[in-house]
Amino acid sequence: MPGLRAVAGGLAARLPVIDMPVYLAWLRRRLVRAGGTVKVREVTDLTAVPAAVVVNCAGLGARSLVPDPAVRPVRGQLVVVENPGVTDWFTRVDHSSAASTYFIPQPGRLLLGGTAEEDDWSLEPDPGTAAAIVTRCAAVRPEIAGARVLAHRVGLRPAREAVRLERQPLPDGRALVHNYGHGGAGVTVAWGCARETAALAFPAA
Ligand SMILES: Cc1cc2nc3c(=O)[nH]c(=O)nc-3n(C[C@H](O)[C@H](O)[C@H](O)COP(=O)(O)OP(=O)(O)OC[C@H]3O[C@@H](n4cnc5c(N)ncnc54)[C@H](O)[C@@H]3O)c2cc1C
C-alpha cells in the first residue's frame, strides 16, 4: 500500500477514508435515484414483509429476528476529539487484548479508538475506557493528550463466525436472502456481499 509506514508498533498511512454519515447519506440518495424507497419500521416477522424477494440485512438484529444466536455483539468504544493537526491514519491492534489503538482524521474531528469487547451489549460510554483510549493514542501522538473531547461513541459490531449469505425459500414460495454477520469489516466487504446477495436474490439476472 503506498505510503504505509511502521510507526510505534503499528501502521500509519495517508489514505482516503470513509466518513460514515456522508457515505450513508450518499448511498441513500443513490438508492432513491435508482427508484428505491426507504421506510423505517421494525420488522418482527421476515415472512410478513410485503416484497417479491426479502433481503435480511438486520446485522445484530438477526439474532432475534431470524433467530440466529450465532450473531453476537463485539462492542467498540471511540472518543471524538478536535483534531490537533493529525493528518495520518494510525492503527495498532493487539489480538490478545480487547484494547487496540487507532486514530482516524475526519473533517473537523479526529476519531480515537478503540475496543473490541466480545458479548458486551452496553451502549453507554465507559469513562475509564475513554481515558485509556486517549492515553494510548497520546503515547503515539502526544498532541492528542490536550485535544478537546467533542463526543463519546459506542457501537456494537454484528459478529458471526462467518457472514451469512444464503437464499432460503419462504413458505409461500418467495425467496428470503440473508446478508448479515459482518463483524468489524462490514464497510470493507459491503459491495462484494451486496453483489453476492443480488445474485442470490435474482439468480437468472
Ligand atoms: C467502533 C466500530 C468501528 C468499526 N470500524 C470499521 C472499519 O473500520 N471498517 C469496516 O469495514 N467496518 C467497521 N465496523 C463494522 C461495521 O460498522 C459493521 O460491520 C457494519 O455496520 C455492518 O453493517 P450491517 O448493515 O450488516 O449492520 P448494521 O450496520 O448493524 O445495520 C443493521 C440495521 O438493521 C436494523 N435492524 C435490525 N433489526 C431490525 C428489525 N427487526 N427491523 C428493522 N430494522 C432492523 C438496525 O437498526 C440497523 O439499522 C466498525 C464497527 C464499530 C462498532
PDB file of C-alpha atoms and ligand atoms in Angstrom:
ATOM      1  CA  MET A   1       0.000   0.000   0.000  1.00  0.00           C
ATOM      2  CA  PRO A   2       1.611   3.326  -0.955  1.00  0.00           C
ATOM      3  CA  GLY A   3       2.774   5.393   1.977  1.00  0.00           C
ATOM      4  CA  LEU A   4       2.195   2.660   4.578  1.00  0.00           C
ATOM      5  CA  ARG A   5       4.819   3.031   7.346  1.00  0.00           C
ATOM      6  CA  ALA A   6       5.672   1.100  10.523  1.00  0.00           C
ATOM      7  CA  VAL A   7       5.263   3.540  13.450  1.00  0.00           C
ATOM      8  CA  ALA A   8       5.217   2.907  17.236  1.00  0.00           C
ATOM      9  CA  GLY A   9       4.494  -0.819  16.825  1.00  0.00           C
ATOM     10  CA  GLY A  10       1.622  -0.105  14.430  1.00  0.00           C
ATOM     11  CA  LEU A  11       0.974   1.136  10.912  1.00  0.00           C
ATOM     12  CA  ALA A  12       0.499   4.704   9.719  1.00  0.00           C
ATOM     13  CA  ALA A  13      -0.564   5.970   6.305  1.00  0.00           C
ATOM     14  CA  ARG A  14      -2.191   8.841   4.478  1.00  0.00           C
ATOM     15  CA  LEU A  15      -5.250   7.282   2.856  1.00  0.00           C
ATOM     16  CA  PRO A  16      -8.731   8.106   1.632  1.00  0.00           C
ATOM     17  CA  VAL A  17     -11.096   7.022   4.439  1.00  0.00           C
ATOM     18  CA  ILE A  18     -14.883   6.814   4.575  1.00  0.00           C
ATOM     19  CA  ASP A  19     -16.748   9.446   6.596  1.00  0.00           C
ATOM     20  CA  MET A  20     -19.748   7.284   7.525  1.00  0.00           C
ATOM     21  CA  PRO A  21     -22.530   9.921   7.894  1.00  0.00           C
ATOM     22  CA  VAL A  22     -21.578  11.393   4.500  1.00  0.00           C
ATOM     23  CA  TYR A  23     -21.240   7.954   2.887  1.00  0.00           C
ATOM     24  CA  LEU A  24     -24.558   6.616   4.228  1.00  0.00           C
ATOM     25  CA  ALA A  25     -26.397   9.755   3.045  1.00  0.00           C
ATOM     26  CA  TRP A  26     -24.808   9.299  -0.415  1.00  0.00           C
ATOM     27  CA  LEU A  27     -25.846   5.624  -0.534  1.00  0.00           C
ATOM     28  CA  ARG A  28     -29.398   6.578   0.377  1.00  0.00           C
ATOM     29  CA  ARG A  29     -29.561   9.236  -2.397  1.00  0.00           C
ATOM     30  CA  ARG A  30     -28.185   6.674  -4.860  1.00  0.00           C
ATOM     31  CA  LEU A  31     -30.902   4.188  -3.866  1.00  0.00           C
ATOM     32  CA  VAL A  32     -33.659   6.790  -4.233  1.00  0.00           C
ATOM     33  CA  ARG A  33     -32.301   7.930  -7.627  1.00  0.00           C
ATOM     34  CA  ALA A  34     -32.429   4.294  -8.771  1.00  0.00           C
ATOM     35  CA  GLY A  35     -36.161   4.182  -7.896  1.00  0.00           C
ATOM     36  CA  GLY A  36     -35.936   2.751  -4.360  1.00  0.00           C
ATOM     37  CA  THR A  37     -37.875   3.985  -1.343  1.00  0.00           C
ATOM     38  CA  VAL A  38     -36.839   3.933   2.309  1.00  0.00           C
ATOM     39  CA  LYS A  39     -39.384   3.072   5.010  1.00  0.00           C
ATOM     40  CA  VAL A  40     -38.269   2.978   8.634  1.00  0.00           C
ATOM     41  CA  ARG A  41     -40.100   0.416  10.726  1.00  0.00           C
ATOM     42  CA  GLU A  42     -39.353  -2.580  12.909  1.00  0.00           C
ATOM     43  CA  VAL A  43     -39.670  -5.976  11.249  1.00  0.00           C
ATOM     44  CA  THR A  44     -40.767  -8.698  13.653  1.00  0.00           C
ATOM     45  CA  ASP A  45     -41.529 -11.397  11.061  1.00  0.00           C
ATOM     46  CA  LEU A  46     -39.489 -11.759   7.866  1.00  0.00           C
ATOM     47  CA  THR A  47     -42.285 -13.772   6.216  1.00  0.00           C
ATOM     48  CA  ALA A  48     -44.664 -10.793   6.618  1.00  0.00           C
ATOM     49  CA  VAL A  49     -42.514  -8.343   4.619  1.00  0.00           C
ATOM     50  CA  PRO A  50     -44.519  -7.431   1.501  1.00  0.00           C
ATOM     51  CA  ALA A  51     -41.857  -7.901  -1.196  1.00  0.00           C
ATOM     52  CA  ALA A  52     -41.264 -10.373  -4.012  1.00  0.00           C
ATOM     53  CA  VAL A  53     -37.805 -11.069  -2.575  1.00  0.00           C
ATOM     54  CA  VAL A  54     -36.981 -10.311   1.066  1.00  0.00           C
ATOM     55  CA  VAL A  55     -33.363  -9.447   1.901  1.00  0.00           C
ATOM     56  CA  ASN A  56     -32.403  -9.605   5.547  1.00  0.00           C
ATOM     57  CA  CYS A  57     -29.579  -7.158   6.422  1.00  0.00           C
ATOM     58  CA  ALA A  58     -30.538  -6.787  10.092  1.00  0.00           C
ATOM     59  CA  GLY A  59     -26.990  -7.040  11.472  1.00  0.00           C
ATOM     60  CA  LEU A  60     -27.127  -7.771  15.199  1.00  0.00           C
ATOM     61  CA  GLY A  61     -30.942  -7.663  14.928  1.00  0.00           C
ATOM     62  CA  ALA A  62     -30.773 -11.007  13.095  1.00  0.00           C
ATOM     63  CA  ARG A  63     -30.059 -12.615  16.451  1.00  0.00           C
ATOM     64  CA  SER A  64     -33.712 -12.274  17.483  1.00  0.00           C
ATOM     65  CA  LEU A  65     -35.324 -11.738  14.056  1.00  0.00           C
ATOM     66  CA  VAL A  66     -34.160 -14.960  12.317  1.00  0.00           C
ATOM     67  CA  PRO A  67     -33.492 -16.041  15.137  1.00  0.00           C
ATOM     68  CA  ASP A  68     -29.740 -16.751  14.923  1.00  0.00           C
ATOM     69  CA  PRO A  69     -27.872 -16.996  18.255  1.00  0.00           C
ATOM     70  CA  ALA A  70     -24.575 -17.204  16.316  1.00  0.00           C
ATOM     71  CA  VAL A  71     -24.715 -13.403  15.852  1.00  0.00           C
ATOM     72  CA  ARG A  72     -23.041 -11.696  18.809  1.00  0.00           C
ATOM     73  CA  PRO A  73     -22.039  -8.144  19.728  1.00  0.00           C
ATOM     74  CA  VAL A  74     -18.443  -7.008  19.747  1.00  0.00           C
ATOM     75  CA  ARG A  75     -18.550  -3.632  21.444  1.00  0.00           C
ATOM     76  CA  GLY A  76     -16.417  -0.772  20.146  1.00  0.00           C
ATOM     77  CA  GLN A  77     -15.889   2.487  22.042  1.00  0.00           C
ATOM     78  CA  LEU A  78     -14.470   5.654  20.446  1.00  0.00           C
ATOM     79  CA  VAL A  79     -13.557   9.163  21.578  1.00  0.00           C
ATOM     80  CA  VAL A  80     -14.104  12.055  19.152  1.00  0.00           C
ATOM     81  CA  VAL A  81     -11.706  14.966  19.688  1.00  0.00           C
ATOM     82  CA  GLU A  82     -10.851  18.222  17.997  1.00  0.00           C
ATOM     83  CA  ASN A  83      -8.084  17.408  15.563  1.00  0.00           C
ATOM     84  CA  PRO A  84      -4.818  18.901  16.881  1.00  0.00           C
ATOM     85  CA  GLY A  85      -3.270  18.612  13.391  1.00  0.00           C
ATOM     86  CA  VAL A  86      -3.035  14.857  12.810  1.00  0.00           C
ATOM     87  CA  THR A  87      -3.237  14.033   9.090  1.00  0.00           C
ATOM     88  CA  ASP A  88      -2.254  10.337   9.157  1.00  0.00           C
ATOM     89  CA  TRP A  89      -4.356   7.287   9.868  1.00  0.00           C
ATOM     90  CA  PHE A  90      -2.748   5.034  12.511  1.00  0.00           C
ATOM     91  CA  THR A  91      -3.608   1.556  13.766  1.00  0.00           C
ATOM     92  CA  ARG A  92      -2.075  -0.899  16.196  1.00  0.00           C
ATOM     93  CA  VAL A  93      -4.081  -3.996  17.052  1.00  0.00           C
ATOM     94  CA  ASP A  94      -3.190  -6.383  19.843  1.00  0.00           C
ATOM     95  CA  HIS A  95      -5.181  -9.524  19.044  1.00  0.00           C
ATOM     96  CA  SER A  96      -4.659 -10.883  22.577  1.00  0.00           C
ATOM     97  CA  SER A  97      -6.443  -7.878  24.127  1.00  0.00           C
ATOM     98  CA  ALA A  98      -9.836  -6.137  23.834  1.00  0.00           C
ATOM     99  CA  ALA A  99      -7.962  -2.808  23.579  1.00  0.00           C
ATOM    100  CA  SER A 100      -6.436  -1.514  20.367  1.00  0.00           C
ATOM    101  CA  THR A 101      -5.014   1.862  19.409  1.00  0.00           C
ATOM    102  CA  TYR A 102      -6.068   3.792  16.334  1.00  0.00           C
ATOM    103  CA  PHE A 103      -6.850   7.283  15.149  1.00  0.00           C
ATOM    104  CA  ILE A 104      -8.603   8.409  12.010  1.00  0.00           C
ATOM    105  CA  PRO A 105      -8.590  12.052  10.861  1.00  0.00           C
ATOM    106  CA  GLN A 106     -12.007  13.114   9.558  1.00  0.00           C
ATOM    107  CA  PRO A 107     -13.319  16.523   8.513  1.00  0.00           C
ATOM    108  CA  GLY A 108     -13.458  18.697  11.639  1.00  0.00           C
ATOM    109  CA  ARG A 109     -12.539  15.920  14.052  1.00  0.00           C
ATOM    110  CA  LEU A 110     -10.206  13.076  14.961  1.00  0.00           C
ATOM    111  CA  LEU A 111     -11.632   9.648  15.893  1.00  0.00           C
ATOM    112  CA  LEU A 112      -9.709   7.813  18.611  1.00  0.00           C
ATOM    113  CA  GLY A 113     -10.122   4.109  19.266  1.00  0.00           C
ATOM    114  CA  GLY A 114     -10.710   1.629  20.352  1.00  0.00           C
ATOM    115  CA  THR A 115     -12.040  -1.540  21.884  1.00  0.00           C
ATOM    116  CA  ALA A 116     -13.371  -4.921  20.759  1.00  0.00           C
ATOM    117  CA  GLU A 117     -15.321  -6.318  23.716  1.00  0.00           C
ATOM    118  CA  GLU A 118     -17.000  -9.603  22.894  1.00  0.00           C
ATOM    119  CA  ASP A 119     -20.581 -10.224  24.089  1.00  0.00           C
ATOM    120  CA  ASP A 120     -20.772  -6.769  25.693  1.00  0.00           C
ATOM    121  CA  TRP A 121     -24.158  -5.152  24.921  1.00  0.00           C
ATOM    122  CA  SER A 122     -23.557  -1.850  26.737  1.00  0.00           C
ATOM    123  CA  LEU A 123     -24.145   1.259  24.616  1.00  0.00           C
ATOM    124  CA  GLU A 124     -23.023   3.523  27.483  1.00  0.00           C
ATOM    125  CA  PRO A 125     -19.556   5.049  27.027  1.00  0.00           C
ATOM    126  CA  ASP A 126     -17.326   3.993  29.915  1.00  0.00           C
ATOM    127  CA  PRO A 127     -15.266   6.969  31.249  1.00  0.00           C
ATOM    128  CA  GLY A 128     -12.303   4.757  32.256  1.00  0.00           C
ATOM    129  CA  THR A 129     -12.221   3.152  28.812  1.00  0.00           C
ATOM    130  CA  ALA A 130     -12.380   6.597  27.167  1.00  0.00           C
ATOM    131  CA  ALA A 131      -9.465   7.882  29.283  1.00  0.00           C
ATOM    132  CA  ALA A 132      -7.411   4.780  28.419  1.00  0.00           C
ATOM    133  CA  ILE A 133      -8.102   5.284  24.688  1.00  0.00           C
ATOM    134  CA  VAL A 134      -6.871   8.898  24.870  1.00  0.00           C
ATOM    135  CA  THR A 135      -3.761   7.808  26.833  1.00  0.00           C
ATOM    136  CA  ARG A 136      -2.892   5.069  24.290  1.00  0.00           C
ATOM    137  CA  CYS A 137      -3.342   7.412  21.317  1.00  0.00           C
ATOM    138  CA  ALA A 138      -1.392  10.218  23.033  1.00  0.00           C
ATOM    139  CA  ALA A 139       1.511   7.805  23.572  1.00  0.00           C
ATOM    140  CA  VAL A 140       1.797   7.707  19.757  1.00  0.00           C
ATOM    141  CA  ARG A 141       0.986  11.399  19.099  1.00  0.00           C
ATOM    142  CA  PRO A 142       1.484  13.489  22.293  1.00  0.00           C
ATOM    143  CA  GLU A 143      -0.578  16.444  20.974  1.00  0.00           C
ATOM    144  CA  ILE A 144      -3.695  14.231  21.290  1.00  0.00           C
ATOM    145  CA  ALA A 145      -3.424  14.414  25.119  1.00  0.00           C
ATOM    146  CA  GLY A 146      -4.654  18.030  25.201  1.00  0.00           C
ATOM    147  CA  ALA A 147      -7.247  17.779  22.426  1.00  0.00           C
ATOM    148  CA  ARG A 148     -10.773  18.908  23.375  1.00  0.00           C
ATOM    149  CA  VAL A 149     -13.196  15.963  23.609  1.00  0.00           C
ATOM    150  CA  LEU A 150     -16.222  16.524  21.338  1.00  0.00           C
ATOM    151  CA  ALA A 151     -18.125  13.281  21.878  1.00  0.00           C
ATOM    152  CA  HIS A 152     -18.026   9.680  23.020  1.00  0.00           C
ATOM    153  CA  ARG A 153     -19.337   6.906  20.778  1.00  0.00           C
ATOM    154  CA  VAL A 154     -20.171   3.253  21.240  1.00  0.00           C
ATOM    155  CA  GLY A 155     -21.139   0.773  18.520  1.00  0.00           C
ATOM    156  CA  LEU A 156     -21.857  -2.957  18.517  1.00  0.00           C
ATOM    157  CA  ARG A 157     -20.247  -4.908  15.671  1.00  0.00           C
ATOM    158  CA  PRO A 158     -22.556  -7.694  14.437  1.00  0.00           C
ATOM    159  CA  ALA A 159     -20.097 -10.589  14.700  1.00  0.00           C
ATOM    160  CA  ARG A 160     -20.626 -14.148  13.462  1.00  0.00           C
ATOM    161  CA  GLU A 161     -18.120 -16.907  12.734  1.00  0.00           C
ATOM    162  CA  ALA A 162     -18.831 -16.315   9.030  1.00  0.00           C
ATOM    163  CA  VAL A 163     -21.018 -13.815   7.194  1.00  0.00           C
ATOM    164  CA  ARG A 164     -24.349 -15.455   6.338  1.00  0.00           C
ATOM    165  CA  LEU A 165     -25.026 -15.075   2.623  1.00  0.00           C
ATOM    166  CA  GLU A 166     -27.757 -17.558   1.884  1.00  0.00           C
ATOM    167  CA  ARG A 167     -31.033 -17.940  -0.024  1.00  0.00           C
ATOM    168  CA  GLN A 168     -33.935 -19.651   1.731  1.00  0.00           C
ATOM    169  CA  PRO A 169     -37.409 -20.337   0.376  1.00  0.00           C
ATOM    170  CA  LEU A 170     -40.271 -18.771   2.347  1.00  0.00           C
ATOM    171  CA  PRO A 171     -43.350 -20.971   2.988  1.00  0.00           C
ATOM    172  CA  ASP A 172     -45.287 -19.111   0.241  1.00  0.00           C
ATOM    173  CA  GLY A 173     -42.561 -19.745  -2.349  1.00  0.00           C
ATOM    174  CA  ARG A 174     -40.950 -16.283  -2.260  1.00  0.00           C
ATOM    175  CA  ALA A 175     -37.220 -16.023  -1.598  1.00  0.00           C
ATOM    176  CA  LEU A 176     -35.546 -14.790   1.573  1.00  0.00           C
ATOM    177  CA  VAL A 177     -31.869 -13.839   1.212  1.00  0.00           C
ATOM    178  CA  HIS A 178     -29.724 -13.356   4.317  1.00  0.00           C
ATOM    179  CA  ASN A 179     -26.792 -10.926   4.342  1.00  0.00           C
ATOM    180  CA  TYR A 180     -25.622 -10.342   7.920  1.00  0.00           C
ATOM    181  CA  GLY A 181     -22.843 -11.048  10.427  1.00  0.00           C
ATOM    182  CA  HIS A 182     -20.132  -8.742   9.040  1.00  0.00           C
ATOM    183  CA  GLY A 183     -18.468  -8.042  12.399  1.00  0.00           C
ATOM    184  CA  GLY A 184     -15.830  -5.317  12.239  1.00  0.00           C
ATOM    185  CA  ALA A 185     -15.476  -5.330   8.450  1.00  0.00           C
ATOM    186  CA  GLY A 186     -18.959  -4.599   7.136  1.00  0.00           C
ATOM    187  CA  VAL A 187     -17.963  -1.446   5.284  1.00  0.00           C
ATOM    188  CA  THR A 188     -14.945  -3.152   3.726  1.00  0.00           C
ATOM    189  CA  VAL A 189     -16.908  -6.130   2.412  1.00  0.00           C
ATOM    190  CA  ALA A 190     -20.224  -4.341   1.712  1.00  0.00           C
ATOM    191  CA  TRP A 191     -20.025  -4.108  -2.082  1.00  0.00           C
ATOM    192  CA  GLY A 192     -18.874  -7.718  -2.524  1.00  0.00           C
ATOM    193  CA  CYS A 193     -21.614  -9.002  -0.191  1.00  0.00           C
ATOM    194  CA  ALA A 194     -24.195  -6.817  -1.978  1.00  0.00           C
ATOM    195  CA  ARG A 195     -23.222  -8.306  -5.363  1.00  0.00           C
ATOM    196  CA  GLU A 196     -23.448 -11.825  -3.971  1.00  0.00           C
ATOM    197  CA  THR A 197     -26.804 -11.011  -2.363  1.00  0.00           C
ATOM    198  CA  ALA A 198     -28.155  -9.650  -5.666  1.00  0.00           C
ATOM    199  CA  ALA A 199     -27.012 -12.833  -7.447  1.00  0.00           C
ATOM    200  CA  LEU A 200     -28.789 -14.960  -4.818  1.00  0.00           C
ATOM    201  CA  ALA A 201     -31.930 -12.793  -4.998  1.00  0.00           C
ATOM    202  CA  PHE A 202     -32.126 -12.756  -8.804  1.00  0.00           C
ATOM    203  CA  PRO A 203     -30.211 -15.842  -9.981  1.00  0.00           C
ATOM    204  CA  ALA A 204     -31.266 -15.536 -13.639  1.00  0.00           C
ATOM    205  CA  ALA A 205     -30.362 -11.820 -13.965  1.00  0.00           C
TER     206      ALA A 205
HETATM  207  C1  LIG B   1     -16.403   1.092  16.595  1.00  0.00           C
HETATM  208  C2  LIG B   1     -16.594   0.407  15.270  1.00  0.00           C
HETATM  209  C3  LIG B   1     -15.627   0.548  14.290  1.00  0.00           C
HETATM  210  C4  LIG B   1     -15.794  -0.073  13.053  1.00  0.00           C
HETATM  211  N1  LIG B   1     -14.830   0.102  12.103  1.00  0.00           N
HETATM  212  C5  LIG B   1     -14.973  -0.482  10.905  1.00  0.00           C
HETATM  213  C6  LIG B   1     -13.995  -0.318   9.899  1.00  0.00           C
HETATM  214  O1  LIG B   1     -13.007   0.373  10.080  1.00  0.00           O
HETATM  215  N2  LIG B   1     -14.183  -0.932   8.706  1.00  0.00           N
HETATM  216  C7  LIG B   1     -15.267  -1.711   8.459  1.00  0.00           C
HETATM  217  O2  LIG B   1     -15.380  -2.258   7.362  1.00  0.00           O
HETATM  218  N3  LIG B   1     -16.219  -1.898   9.402  1.00  0.00           N
HETATM  219  C8  LIG B   1     -16.086  -1.315  10.612  1.00  0.00           C
HETATM  220  N4  LIG B   1     -17.032  -1.507  11.582  1.00  0.00           N
HETATM  221  C9  LIG B   1     -18.077  -2.520  11.357  1.00  0.00           C
HETATM  222  C10 LIG B   1     -19.245  -2.012  10.540  1.00  0.00           C
HETATM  223  O3  LIG B   1     -19.786  -0.834  11.122  1.00  0.00           O
HETATM  224  C11 LIG B   1     -20.296  -3.138  10.512  1.00  0.00           C
HETATM  225  O4  LIG B   1     -19.727  -4.333  10.034  1.00  0.00           O
HETATM  226  C12 LIG B   1     -21.441  -2.744   9.597  1.00  0.00           C
HETATM  227  O5  LIG B   1     -22.102  -1.589  10.090  1.00  0.00           O
HETATM  228  C13 LIG B   1     -22.450  -3.887   9.476  1.00  0.00           C
HETATM  229  O6  LIG B   1     -23.414  -3.450   8.579  1.00  0.00           O
HETATM  230  P1  LIG B   1     -24.860  -4.103   8.529  1.00  0.00           P
HETATM  231  O7  LIG B   1     -25.644  -3.254   7.588  1.00  0.00           O
HETATM  232  O8  LIG B   1     -24.737  -5.574   8.275  1.00  0.00           O
HETATM  233  O9  LIG B   1     -25.401  -3.985  10.016  1.00  0.00           O
HETATM  234  P2  LIG B   1     -25.782  -2.668  10.807  1.00  0.00           P
HETATM  235  O10 LIG B   1     -24.924  -1.522  10.418  1.00  0.00           O
HETATM  236  O11 LIG B   1     -25.819  -3.074  12.256  1.00  0.00           O
HETATM  237  O12 LIG B   1     -27.254  -2.345  10.296  1.00  0.00           O
HETATM  238  C14 LIG B   1     -28.330  -3.182  10.596  1.00  0.00           C
HETATM  239  C15 LIG B   1     -29.573  -2.321  10.533  1.00  0.00           C
HETATM  240  O13 LIG B   1     -30.713  -3.156  10.666  1.00  0.00           O
HETATM  241  C16 LIG B   1     -31.611  -2.529  11.563  1.00  0.00           C
HETATM  242  N5  LIG B   1     -32.436  -3.592  12.179  1.00  0.00           N
HETATM  243  C17 LIG B   1     -32.028  -4.596  12.973  1.00  0.00           C
HETATM  244  N6  LIG B   1     -33.073  -5.365  13.321  1.00  0.00           N
HETATM  245  C18 LIG B   1     -34.154  -4.823  12.729  1.00  0.00           C
HETATM  246  C19 LIG B   1     -35.533  -5.164  12.704  1.00  0.00           C
HETATM  247  N7  LIG B   1     -36.008  -6.224  13.368  1.00  0.00           N
HETATM  248  N8  LIG B   1     -36.386  -4.387  11.978  1.00  0.00           N
HETATM  249  C20 LIG B   1     -35.932  -3.304  11.293  1.00  0.00           C
HETATM  250  N9  LIG B   1     -34.633  -2.936  11.278  1.00  0.00           N
HETATM  251  C21 LIG B   1     -33.760  -3.686  11.992  1.00  0.00           C
HETATM  252  C22 LIG B   1     -30.730  -1.815  12.575  1.00  0.00           C
HETATM  253  O14 LIG B   1     -31.443  -0.802  13.237  1.00  0.00           O
HETATM  254  C23 LIG B   1     -29.649  -1.278  11.654  1.00  0.00           C
HETATM  255  O15 LIG B   1     -30.036  -0.041  11.117  1.00  0.00           O
HETATM  256  C24 LIG B   1     -16.922  -0.884  12.814  1.00  0.00           C
HETATM  257  C25 LIG B   1     -17.904  -1.012  13.807  1.00  0.00           C
HETATM  258  C26 LIG B   1     -17.740  -0.380  15.021  1.00  0.00           C
HETATM  259  C27 LIG B   1     -18.815  -0.527  16.073  1.00  0.00           C
END
